[in-house]
CSV table of C-alpha atoms in Angstrom, one decimal:
chain,number,residue,atom,x,y,z
A,24,MET,CA,81.1,76.5,117.4
A,25,ALA,CA,81.9,72.9,116.6
A,26,ILE,CA,78.2,72.3,116.0
A,27,LEU,CA,78.1,75.2,113.5
A,28,TRP,CA,81.0,73.8,111.6
A,29,ALA,CA,79.3,70.4,111.4
A,30,LEU,CA,76.2,72.1,110.0
A,31,MET,CA,78.3,73.9,107.4
A,32,ALA,CA,80.0,70.6,106.4
A,33,LEU,CA,76.6,69.2,105.6
A,34,LEU,CA,75.5,72.2,103.7
A,35,LEU,CA,78.7,72.4,101.7
A,36,LEU,CA,79.7,68.8,101.3
A,37,SER,CA,79.6,69.0,97.6
A,38,PHE,CA,81.1,72.5,97.5
A,39,VAL,CA,84.1,72.2,99.8
A,40,LEU,CA,85.9,69.0,100.5
A,41,LEU,CA,86.8,69.2,104.1
A,42,PRO,CA,89.9,67.0,103.8
A,43,VAL,CA,91.6,70.0,102.2
A,44,LEU,CA,93.5,70.8,105.4
A,45,ARG,CA,96.8,71.7,103.8
A,46,ARG,CA,96.9,75.5,104.0
A,47,ARG,CA,99.4,77.9,102.7
A,48,ARG,CA,99.6,80.9,105.0
A,49,GLY,CA,96.2,79.8,106.4
A,50,MET,CA,94.4,79.7,103.1
A,51,ILE,CA,92.3,76.9,101.6
A,52,GLU,CA,94.1,75.8,98.5
A,53,GLN,CA,91.2,74.1,96.5
A,54,VAL,CA,87.8,75.3,95.3
A,55,HIS,CA,85.0,73.1,94.3
A,56,PRO,CA,81.8,73.7,92.3
A,57,SER,CA,78.8,75.0,94.1
A,58,HIS,CA,75.9,72.6,94.9
A,59,PRO,CA,72.3,73.6,94.2
A,60,ASP,CA,71.4,72.8,97.9
A,61,ALA,CA,74.2,74.9,99.3
A,62,ALA,CA,73.7,78.5,100.5
A,63,ASP,CA,73.8,80.6,97.3
A,64,PRO,CA,76.0,83.8,97.3
A,65,ALA,CA,74.0,85.0,94.3
A,66,ASP,CA,71.0,85.5,96.6
A,67,TYR,CA,73.0,88.5,98.0
A,68,GLY,CA,73.7,90.1,94.7
A,69,PHE,CA,77.3,89.0,94.6
A,70,VAL,CA,79.2,89.0,91.3
A,71,ARG,CA,79.7,85.6,89.7
A,72,GLU,CA,83.1,84.1,90.2
A,73,GLU,CA,84.0,84.3,86.5
A,74,ASP,CA,83.1,88.0,86.4
A,75,LEU,CA,85.3,89.0,89.4
A,76,ASP,CA,88.0,91.5,88.5
A,77,ILE,CA,91.4,90.3,89.6
A,78,ARG,CA,93.3,93.4,88.5
A,79,MET,CA,92.5,95.8,91.3
A,80,PRO,CA,91.3,95.7,94.9
A,81,GLY,CA,88.5,98.1,94.2
A,82,PRO,CA,87.1,100.3,91.4
A,83,ASP,CA,89.1,102.9,89.6
A,84,GLN,CA,87.2,103.6,86.4
A,85,ASP,CA,89.6,106.3,85.2
A,86,LEU,CA,92.5,103.8,85.4
A,87,LEU,CA,90.5,101.1,83.6
A,88,ASP,CA,89.5,103.4,80.8
A,89,VAL,CA,93.1,104.6,80.3
A,90,LEU,CA,94.5,101.0,80.5
A,91,ASP,CA,92.1,100.0,77.8
A,92,VAL,CA,93.2,102.9,75.5
A,93,VAL,CA,96.9,102.2,76.1
A,94,GLN,CA,96.7,98.5,75.5
A,95,ARG,CA,94.4,98.9,72.5
A,96,THR,CA,96.3,101.6,70.8
A,97,GLN,CA,99.8,101.0,72.3
A,98,ASP,CA,99.9,104.8,72.8
A,99,TYR,CA,101.3,105.8,76.2
A,100,ARG,CA,100.0,109.4,76.3
A,101,ALA,CA,96.8,108.7,78.1
A,102,ALA,CA,98.7,107.0,80.9
A,103,SER,CA,101.1,110.0,81.1
A,104,GLN,CA,98.2,112.4,81.3
A,105,LEU,CA,96.4,110.4,84.0
A,106,LEU,CA,99.5,110.2,86.2
A,107,ALA,CA,100.2,113.9,85.7
A,108,GLY,CA,96.8,114.7,87.0
A,109,THR,CA,97.0,112.4,90.0
A,110,GLU,CA,98.1,113.8,93.4
A,111,ILE,CA,101.8,113.1,93.8
A,112,ALA,CA,101.8,112.1,97.5
A,113,GLY,CA,98.5,110.2,97.4
A,114,GLU,CA,97.8,106.5,97.6
A,115,LEU,CA,96.1,106.6,94.1
A,116,ARG,CA,99.3,107.5,92.3
A,117,TRP,CA,101.2,104.6,93.8
A,118,GLN,CA,98.4,102.2,92.8
A,119,ARG,CA,98.2,103.5,89.3
A,120,VAL,CA,102.0,103.3,88.8
A,121,GLN,CA,101.8,99.7,89.9
A,122,ALA,CA,98.9,99.0,87.6
A,123,PHE,CA,100.6,100.4,84.5
A,124,ALA,CA,103.9,98.6,85.3
A,125,GLY,CA,102.0,95.4,85.9
A,126,ALA,CA,100.1,95.8,82.6
A,127,ALA,CA,103.4,96.2,80.7
A,128,ALA,CA,104.9,93.2,82.4
A,129,LEU,CA,102.0,91.0,81.7
A,130,GLU,CA,102.0,92.1,78.0
A,131,LEU,CA,105.7,91.2,77.8
A,132,LYS,CA,105.1,87.8,79.3
A,133,GLU,CA,102.3,87.1,76.9
A,134,ARG,CA,104.2,88.5,73.9
A,135,PRO,CA,107.9,88.3,74.5
A,136,GLY,CA,108.6,89.3,70.9
A,137,GLY,CA,110.8,87.8,68.3
A,138,VAL,CA,112.1,88.3,64.8
A,139,SER,CA,108.8,89.3,63.4
A,140,GLU,CA,106.8,90.2,66.5
A,141,THR,CA,106.9,93.4,68.5
A,142,PRO,CA,107.2,92.6,72.2
A,143,GLY,CA,104.4,93.4,74.6
A,144,GLY,CA,104.7,96.6,76.7
A,145,GLN,CA,106.3,98.4,73.8
A,146,TRP,CA,104.3,101.5,74.7
A,147,LEU,CA,106.3,101.8,78.0
A,148,ARG,CA,109.6,101.7,76.1
A,149,VAL,CA,108.4,104.4,73.7
A,150,TRP,CA,107.2,106.5,76.6
A,151,ARG,CA,110.6,106.5,78.2
A,152,ALA,CA,112.3,107.1,74.8
A,153,GLU,CA,110.1,110.0,73.8
A,154,GLN,CA,109.5,111.6,77.2
A,155,PRO,CA,112.7,110.9,79.2
A,156,LYS,CA,111.9,113.7,81.7
A,157,ASP,CA,108.3,112.5,82.4
A,158,ALA,CA,108.3,111.7,86.1
A,159,GLY,CA,105.3,109.4,85.7
A,160,GLY,CA,106.9,107.3,83.0
A,161,ALA,CA,110.1,107.1,85.0
A,162,ALA,CA,108.3,105.8,88.0
A,163,VAL,CA,106.4,103.2,86.0
A,164,HIS,CA,109.6,102.0,84.4
A,165,ALA,CA,111.3,101.6,87.8
A,166,GLU,CA,108.3,99.6,89.1
A,167,PHE,CA,108.2,97.6,85.8
A,168,LEU,CA,111.8,96.5,86.4
A,169,VAL,CA,111.1,95.5,90.0
A,170,GLN,CA,108.1,93.4,88.9
A,171,GLN,CA,110.2,91.8,86.2
A,172,ALA,CA,112.9,90.8,88.7
A,173,TRP,CA,110.4,89.1,91.0
A,174,ARG,CA,108.4,87.5,88.2
A,175,THR,CA,111.3,86.2,86.0
A,176,SER,CA,114.2,85.4,88.3
A,177,THR,CA,115.0,84.0,91.7
A,178,PRO,CA,116.3,86.2,94.6
A,179,GLY,CA,120.0,85.7,95.1
A,180,THR,CA,120.8,84.8,91.5
A,181,ASP,CA,122.9,87.0,89.2
A,182,ASP,CA,119.9,87.7,86.9
A,183,PHE,CA,117.8,88.9,89.8
A,184,ARG,CA,120.6,91.2,91.1
A,185,ILE,CA,121.3,92.7,87.6
A,186,ILE,CA,117.6,93.6,87.1
A,187,MET,CA,117.3,95.0,90.7
A,188,GLU,CA,120.4,97.1,90.2
A,189,GLU,CA,118.9,98.5,87.1
A,190,ALA,CA,115.7,99.1,89.0
A,191,ARG,CA,117.6,101.0,91.7
A,192,ASP,CA,119.2,103.3,89.1
A,193,ALA,CA,115.7,103.8,87.6
A,194,CYS,CA,114.3,104.8,91.0
A,195,GLY,CA,117.1,107.4,91.4
A,196,GLN,CA,116.3,108.9,88.0
A,197,ALA,CA,112.6,109.0,88.8
A,198,ALA,CA,113.3,110.7,92.1
A,199,LEU,CA,115.4,113.4,90.4
A,200,LEU,CA,112.6,114.2,88.1
A,201,SER,CA,110.1,114.7,90.9
A,202,PRO,CA,111.8,115.6,94.2
A,203,GLY,CA,108.7,115.7,96.3
A,204,ASP,CA,107.3,112.4,95.0
A,205,PRO,CA,107.4,109.5,97.4
A,206,VAL,CA,106.7,106.9,94.7
A,207,PRO,CA,110.3,106.3,93.5
A,208,TYR,CA,111.3,105.7,97.0
A,209,ILE,CA,108.4,103.4,97.6
A,210,VAL,CA,109.4,101.4,94.6
A,211,GLU,CA,113.0,101.2,96.0
A,212,LEU,CA,111.6,99.6,99.2
A,213,SER,CA,111.1,96.4,97.1
A,214,VAL,CA,114.6,96.8,95.7
A,215,ALA,CA,115.9,97.1,99.3
A,216,ARG,CA,114.2,93.9,100.2
A,217,GLY,CA,115.5,92.1,97.1
A,218,LEU,CA,119.1,93.3,97.4
A,219,ASN,CA,119.2,93.0,101.2
A,220,TYR,CA,119.9,96.5,102.1
A,221,PRO,CA,121.6,96.7,105.6
A,222,GLN,CA,119.1,98.0,108.2
A,223,PRO,CA,120.8,101.5,108.5
A,224,GLU,CA,120.5,102.0,104.7
A,225,PHE,CA,116.9,100.8,104.7
A,226,GLU,CA,116.1,103.2,107.5
A,227,GLN,CA,117.6,106.1,105.6
A,228,LEU,CA,115.4,105.2,102.6
A,229,TRP,CA,112.4,105.0,104.9
A,230,LEU,CA,113.1,108.5,106.3
A,231,LYS,CA,113.0,109.9,102.8
A,232,ILE,CA,109.5,108.5,102.4
A,233,LEU,CA,108.3,109.8,105.8
A,234,ASP,CA,109.6,113.3,104.8
A,235,ARG,CA,107.3,113.2,101.7
A,236,ALA,CA,104.3,111.2,102.8
A,237,ALA,CA,104.4,110.2,106.5
A,238,THR,CA,101.0,108.5,106.5
A,239,HIS,CA,101.2,106.7,103.2
A,240,MET,CA,99.6,103.3,103.7
A,241,GLY,CA,101.0,101.7,100.6
A,242,ALA,CA,104.5,102.7,101.7
A,243,HIS,CA,104.0,101.2,105.1
A,244,LEU,CA,102.8,97.9,103.6
A,245,ALA,CA,105.8,97.8,101.3
A,246,ALA,CA,108.2,98.5,104.2
A,247,LEU,CA,106.6,95.9,106.4
A,248,HIS,CA,107.8,93.1,104.1
A,249,TYR,CA,111.4,94.1,104.8
A,250,TRP,CA,110.9,93.8,108.6
A,251,CYS,CA,109.2,90.4,108.3
A,252,GLU,CA,110.7,87.2,109.6
A,253,LYS,CA,110.9,85.7,106.1
A,254,TRP,CA,113.1,88.5,104.8
A,255,HIS,CA,115.4,90.7,106.8
A,256,GLY,CA,113.7,91.1,110.2
A,257,SER,CA,111.7,89.1,112.6
A,258,ARG,CA,108.2,88.7,113.9
A,259,GLU,CA,109.0,91.1,116.8
A,260,LEU,CA,110.4,93.7,114.4
A,261,ALA,CA,107.5,93.5,112.1
A,262,TYR,CA,104.9,93.7,114.9
A,263,SER,CA,106.8,96.6,116.4
A,264,PHE,CA,106.9,98.5,113.0
A,265,ALA,CA,103.2,97.9,112.5
A,266,GLU,CA,102.1,98.8,116.0
A,267,ALA,CA,104.2,102.0,115.9
A,268,ALA,CA,102.5,103.0,112.7
A,269,ALA,CA,99.1,102.3,114.2
A,270,ALA,CA,99.9,104.3,117.3
A,271,ARG,CA,100.9,107.4,115.4
A,272,ALA,CA,98.0,107.1,112.9
A,273,PRO,CA,96.0,110.3,112.7
A,274,GLN,CA,92.2,110.1,113.0
A,275,GLY,CA,90.7,108.5,109.9
A,276,SER,CA,94.0,106.9,108.8
A,277,LEU,CA,94.0,103.2,107.7
A,278,LEU,CA,97.4,102.9,109.4
A,279,ALA,CA,95.5,101.6,112.4
A,280,ALA,CA,95.0,98.4,110.4
A,281,MET,CA,98.8,97.7,110.0
A,282,PRO,CA,99.0,95.2,112.9
A,283,LEU,CA,96.5,92.9,111.0
A,284,PHE,CA,98.9,92.9,108.0
A,285,ALA,CA,101.8,92.0,110.3
A,286,VAL,CA,99.8,89.1,111.7
A,287,PHE,CA,98.9,87.9,108.2
A,288,GLU,CA,102.6,88.0,107.2
A,289,HIS,CA,103.4,85.7,110.1
A,290,LEU,CA,100.7,83.1,109.8
A,291,PRO,CA,102.0,79.6,110.3
A,292,GLU,CA,102.4,77.6,107.1
A,293,VAL,CA,100.0,75.0,108.4
A,294,ASN,CA,97.4,75.8,111.0
A,295,LEU,CA,94.8,73.3,112.0
A,296,VAL,CA,93.7,75.0,115.2
A,297,ALA,CA,90.6,77.1,114.7
A,298,SER,CA,91.1,78.8,118.0
A,299,PHE,CA,94.1,80.6,116.7
A,300,TYR,CA,91.8,83.0,114.9
A,301,GLN,CA,90.1,83.8,118.2
A,302,SER,CA,93.4,84.4,120.0
A,303,GLU,CA,94.2,87.8,121.6
A,304,VAL,CA,96.7,88.9,119.0
A,305,VAL,CA,94.3,88.2,116.1
A,306,THR,CA,91.3,89.6,117.9
A,307,LYS,CA,93.1,92.8,118.8
A,308,ALA,CA,94.4,93.3,115.2
A,309,VAL,CA,91.0,92.7,113.7
A,310,HIS,CA,89.4,95.2,116.1
A,311,GLY,CA,92.0,97.8,115.1
A,312,ALA,CA,91.3,97.2,111.4
A,313,LEU,CA,87.5,97.3,111.9
A,314,HIS,CA,88.0,100.7,113.7
A,315,ALA,CA,90.2,101.9,110.8
A,316,VAL,CA,87.7,101.1,108.1
A,317,HIS,CA,84.8,102.6,110.0
A,318,SER,CA,86.7,105.8,110.6
A,319,ALA,CA,88.4,106.2,107.2
A,320,ARG,CA,87.1,108.2,104.3
A,321,GLN,CA,84.9,106.0,102.1
A,322,ASP,CA,86.9,107.1,99.0
A,323,ASP,CA,90.3,106.2,100.5
A,324,PRO,CA,92.1,104.2,97.8
A,325,MET,CA,93.5,101.8,100.4
A,326,LEU,CA,90.2,101.0,102.0
A,327,ALA,CA,89.5,98.0,99.8
A,328,HIS,CA,92.9,96.5,100.7
A,329,VAL,CA,92.0,96.5,104.4
A,330,ARG,CA,88.5,95.2,103.8
A,331,HIS,CA,89.7,92.2,101.8
A,332,LEU,CA,92.1,91.2,104.5
A,333,LEU,CA,89.3,91.6,107.1
A,334,VAL,CA,87.1,89.2,105.1
A,335,PHE,CA,89.8,86.6,105.4
A,336,PHE,CA,90.2,87.0,109.2
A,337,LEU,CA,86.5,87.4,110.0
A,338,VAL,CA,85.6,84.2,108.1
A,339,ARG,CA,88.4,82.3,109.9
A,340,SER,CA,87.2,83.8,113.2
A,341,GLU,CA,83.7,82.6,112.4
A,342,ARG,CA,82.4,86.2,112.7
A,343,TRP,CA,79.9,85.7,109.9
A,344,ALA,CA,77.8,88.8,110.0
A,345,GLU,CA,80.8,91.1,110.1
A,346,ALA,CA,82.4,89.2,107.2
A,347,MET,CA,79.3,89.6,105.2
A,348,GLY,CA,79.3,93.3,106.0
A,349,GLU,CA,82.8,93.7,104.5
A,350,LEU,CA,82.0,91.4,101.5
A,351,ILE,CA,79.1,93.5,100.3
A,352,ARG,CA,81.5,96.5,100.2
A,353,VAL,CA,84.3,94.9,98.2
A,354,ASP,CA,82.6,92.3,96.1
A,355,GLY,CA,83.4,92.5,92.4
A,356,HIS,CA,87.2,93.2,92.7
A,357,VAL,CA,89.6,90.8,94.2
A,358,GLY,CA,93.1,92.1,93.3
A,359,ALA,CA,94.3,92.3,96.9
A,360,LEU,CA,95.8,90.2,99.7
A,361,PRO,CA,95.1,87.5,100.5
A,362,TRP,CA,93.5,86.4,97.3
A,363,THR,CA,96.4,87.4,95.0
A,364,LEU,CA,98.7,84.9,96.7
A,365,SER,CA,96.5,82.2,95.1
A,366,ALA,CA,97.0,80.8,91.6
A,367,ASN,CA,93.3,81.6,91.1
A,368,PRO,CA,92.4,84.7,93.2
A,369,ALA,CA,88.7,84.8,92.0
A,370,ALA,CA,88.2,81.2,93.1
A,371,GLU,CA,89.9,81.7,96.5
A,372,PHE,CA,87.7,84.8,97.1
A,373,ALA,CA,84.6,82.9,96.0
A,374,LEU,CA,85.3,80.1,98.4
A,375,PHE,CA,85.6,82.4,101.4
A,376,ARG,CA,82.5,84.3,100.3
A,377,ALA,CA,80.6,81.0,100.2
A,378,LEU,CA,81.8,80.1,103.6
A,379,ALA,CA,80.7,83.4,105.0
A,380,VAL,CA,77.2,83.0,103.4
A,381,ALA,CA,76.9,79.5,104.8
A,382,GLY,CA,77.9,80.6,108.3
A,383,TYR,CA,75.7,83.6,108.2
A,384,GLU,CA,72.7,81.6,107.2
A,385,ALA,CA,73.4,78.8,109.7
A,386,ASN,CA,73.1,81.5,112.4
A,387,GLY,CA,69.7,82.7,111.1
A,388,GLY,CA,70.9,85.3,108.6
A,389,SER,CA,69.3,85.9,105.2
A,390,PRO,CA,69.5,88.5,102.4
A,391,ALA,CA,66.6,90.3,104.2
A,392,THR,CA,68.6,90.7,107.4
A,393,LEU,CA,71.8,91.9,105.8
A,394,HIS,CA,72.2,95.6,106.0
A,395,ILE,CA,75.0,97.8,104.7
């Protein structure tokens, strides 16, 4: 494989500066303009970097249409109707709650308001004021507070704790409005991580989610953070949690991909050993995730999340054809791990995409040989 990397270096000399060896969580930190002699991702019909959608991991046209209406008119009612018509225990509801909360938070950041200016996200405040018993609005408000805490303050500070305490109260209110809804408790998982719930208290919260949506992938991903080494657990606890979820995953469930997320959460800050990505632990996790995506429903809202992480690991593992197979299924949307950890998610994704194309073509691949 050393010869392949040497060929790639020659192909991409003006595209990727190889001295960029500093990696955060195993990711290349710098992207460079493409060179006309380099392998061209456009030959495969891939979306131009500047047109990549960083808001979501995959398409949800109903959500995009409603977000456009809400932000253009500052009228919350379309959002309320969309959430009311979304399955309570499904993955899609959780993703849409996150999207609405994120949109309000971003608006507030861009327009904090002042003496003569209405602050951004005013539609969410009006929603809560006019419809205090709307379960969807309550869940969005709770998630909005959580996102504000992480975006605007530092864990451990008084400001952070105050916002998180308010978020915990909001989660409780949302749960009362919709007793069978797992979303308020999933939101609280982030509160638990930020406020350092003791493990017994966290486990009680987790049981409430399992009672309502035992195979909820989004919930499992949120809970995994708590068990990680960088928060309140360890590598062993995180791996154990992920492997247990995978072991009990029903046929067609993406929970079989959980170990790959656990591996990602524990990547070394700096890794210069390419063989790490061919190690047994990584290979096993990748195989589990590949099995999960091939067995899952193609309309599963969490499918794109797994495919994006697979792209990262398959490129790092030099499994070019498999990486290309995942890329053609997710290209266009990049609002998922690992790209969202970068200051420029679209550029990070585009770099890995270019590496996949170069590796694929260096091994004899071409647009004509790539099949979905």
